[in-house]
Amino acid sequence: MPEKEIKGIKKFFEEFKAFAMRGNVLDMAVGVVVGGAFTAIVTALVDDVINPLIGLFFKADFSDVVISLGGSSIKIGEFVNSVINFLIVAFVLFVVIKFINGLHKKPAAPAAPAEPTTKVCPYCQTEIPIKAVRCPHCTSKLEGFPEINA
């Protein structure tokens, strides 16, 4: 094999290694593996716990329902079973994720401080209403307010 082709193959594998070892790809791989394991857990919960509980109250197996048309059969019952199983799995998954998200709630943001309703008189240091034009304690005229002619 010519040396140029060997360098090209080495470069290709180096690029692949850099791609495969990037954080996003590894995170995705871990997510797929954990998702597969979680799917097995949810499927076991639905098949082994929830479906038998539903079976206590009414017949949940519709696999016997078949529509025959001209020699061929449409297994509508299998489809109904699949839809029911999907809805149960989706509901269980929703409840589990809602529970997990509840465990990871962020603390509530602190409330914004309320608007001040009082201020301190710069002359006598008495606390007075914020809209006061004169201090009721020392009767000083406060700065920043026009004279009120009443």
Coordinates of C-alpha atoms in Angstrom, one line a residue:
M1 CA 0.0 0.0 0.0
P2 CA 1.4 3.4 -0.9
E3 CA 2.5 5.6 2.0
K4 CA 0.0 8.4 1.0
E5 CA -2.9 6.0 1.4
I6 CA -1.7 4.9 4.8
K7 CA -1.4 8.5 6.0
G8 CA -4.9 9.1 4.6
I9 CA -6.3 6.1 6.6
K10 CA -4.5 7.2 9.7
K11 CA -5.9 10.7 9.4
F12 CA -9.4 9.3 8.8
F13 CA -9.2 7.2 12.0
E14 CA -7.8 10.2 14.0
E15 CA -10.7 12.3 12.9
F16 CA -13.1 9.5 13.8
K17 CA -11.5 9.1 17.2
A18 CA -11.8 12.9 17.8
F19 CA -15.4 12.8 16.8
A20 CA -16.3 9.7 18.9
M21 CA -14.5 11.1 22.0
R22 CA -16.3 14.4 21.9
G23 CA -18.5 15.1 24.9
N24 CA -21.7 15.3 22.9
V25 CA -21.3 11.9 21.3
L26 CA -20.4 10.3 24.6
D27 CA -23.3 11.9 26.3
M28 CA -25.7 10.7 23.6
A29 CA -24.3 7.2 23.9
V30 CA -24.8 7.1 27.6
G31 CA -28.3 8.5 27.1
V32 CA -29.2 5.8 24.6
V33 CA -27.9 3.1 27.0
V34 CA -29.8 4.5 30.0
G35 CA -32.9 5.0 27.9
G36 CA -32.8 1.3 26.9
A37 CA -32.5 0.3 30.5
F38 CA -35.3 2.7 31.5
T39 CA -37.5 1.3 28.7
A40 CA -37.0 -2.2 30.1
I41 CA -38.1 -0.9 33.6
V42 CA -41.1 0.9 32.3
T43 CA -42.1 -2.1 30.1
A44 CA -41.8 -4.4 33.1
L45 CA -43.9 -2.1 35.2
V46 CA -46.6 -1.9 32.6
D47 CA -46.6 -5.6 31.7
D48 CA -46.1 -7.1 35.2
V49 CA -47.9 -4.6 37.5
I50 CA -50.3 -2.2 35.7
N51 CA -51.8 -4.6 33.0
P52 CA -52.7 -7.3 35.6
L53 CA -54.3 -4.6 37.8
I54 CA -56.4 -3.4 34.8
G55 CA -57.2 -7.1 34.1
L56 CA -58.8 -7.4 37.5
F57 CA -61.5 -4.9 36.5
F58 CA -62.2 -5.8 32.9
K59 CA -60.8 -7.9 30.0
A60 CA -57.9 -5.9 28.6
D61 CA -56.9 -8.4 25.9
F62 CA -58.5 -7.6 22.6
S63 CA -56.2 -9.9 20.5
D64 CA -59.1 -12.2 19.6
V65 CA -61.0 -9.3 17.8
V66 CA -60.5 -9.9 14.1
I67 CA -62.3 -8.6 11.0
S68 CA -62.5 -11.0 8.1
L69 CA -62.8 -9.6 4.6
G70 CA -62.8 -12.0 1.6
G71 CA -60.5 -14.5 3.1
S72 CA -58.0 -12.2 4.7
S73 CA -58.2 -11.1 8.3
I74 CA -57.6 -7.7 9.9
K75 CA -56.3 -8.1 13.4
I76 CA -57.9 -4.9 14.8
G77 CA -57.6 -6.3 18.3
E78 CA -53.8 -6.4 18.2
F79 CA -53.9 -2.8 17.1
V80 CA -56.2 -1.8 20.0
N81 CA -53.9 -3.7 22.4
S82 CA -50.9 -1.8 21.0
V83 CA -52.7 1.5 21.4
I84 CA -53.7 0.7 25.0
N85 CA -50.2 -0.4 25.9
F86 CA -48.8 2.8 24.3
L87 CA -51.2 5.0 26.3
I88 CA -50.3 3.1 29.5
V89 CA -46.6 3.4 28.9
A90 CA -46.9 7.1 28.0
F91 CA -48.8 7.8 31.2
V92 CA -46.4 5.9 33.4
L93 CA -43.5 7.6 31.7
F94 CA -45.2 11.0 32.3
V95 CA -45.7 10.2 36.0
V96 CA -42.2 9.0 36.5
I97 CA -40.6 12.0 34.8
K98 CA -42.9 14.4 36.6
F99 CA -41.8 12.8 39.9
I100 CA -38.1 13.0 38.9
N101 CA -38.5 16.6 37.9
G102 CA -40.1 17.3 41.2
L103 CA -37.0 16.1 42.9
H104 CA -34.8 18.5 41.0
K105 CA -36.9 21.6 41.5
K106 CA -34.9 24.8 41.7
P107 CA -35.4 26.9 44.8
A108 CA -37.8 29.7 44.3
A109 CA -36.3 33.0 43.3
P110 CA -36.3 35.5 46.1
A111 CA -39.1 38.0 45.9
A112 CA -38.2 41.5 44.7
P113 CA -37.9 43.9 47.6
A114 CA -41.0 46.0 48.1
E115 CA -41.0 49.7 47.3
P116 CA -39.9 51.7 50.3
T117 CA -42.7 53.6 52.1
T118 CA -40.5 55.6 54.4
K119 CA -37.3 57.6 54.3
V120 CA -35.0 59.2 56.9
C121 CA -35.1 63.0 57.5
P122 CA -31.6 64.3 56.6
Y123 CA -31.8 66.8 59.5
C124 CA -33.1 64.9 62.5
Q125 CA -32.7 61.3 61.3
T126 CA -36.4 60.5 62.0
E127 CA -38.2 58.0 59.8
I128 CA -40.9 59.8 57.9
P129 CA -43.4 58.9 55.1
I130 CA -41.7 58.9 51.6
K131 CA -44.1 61.5 50.2
A132 CA -43.5 64.0 53.1
V133 CA -42.5 67.5 52.1
R134 CA -41.7 68.5 55.6
C135 CA -40.4 66.5 58.5
P136 CA -43.2 66.2 61.1
H137 CA -40.6 66.0 63.9
C138 CA -38.2 68.9 63.2
T139 CA -40.4 70.7 60.6
S140 CA -37.5 71.1 58.2
K141 CA -38.4 71.5 54.6
L142 CA -37.0 68.5 52.7
E143 CA -35.0 69.1 49.5
G144 CA -36.3 68.1 46.1
F145 CA -39.9 69.1 46.7
P146 CA -41.4 72.4 45.3
E147 CA -43.2 74.7 47.7
I148 CA -46.9 73.8 48.0
N149 CA -49.2 76.8 48.0
A150 CA -52.5 75.7 49.6

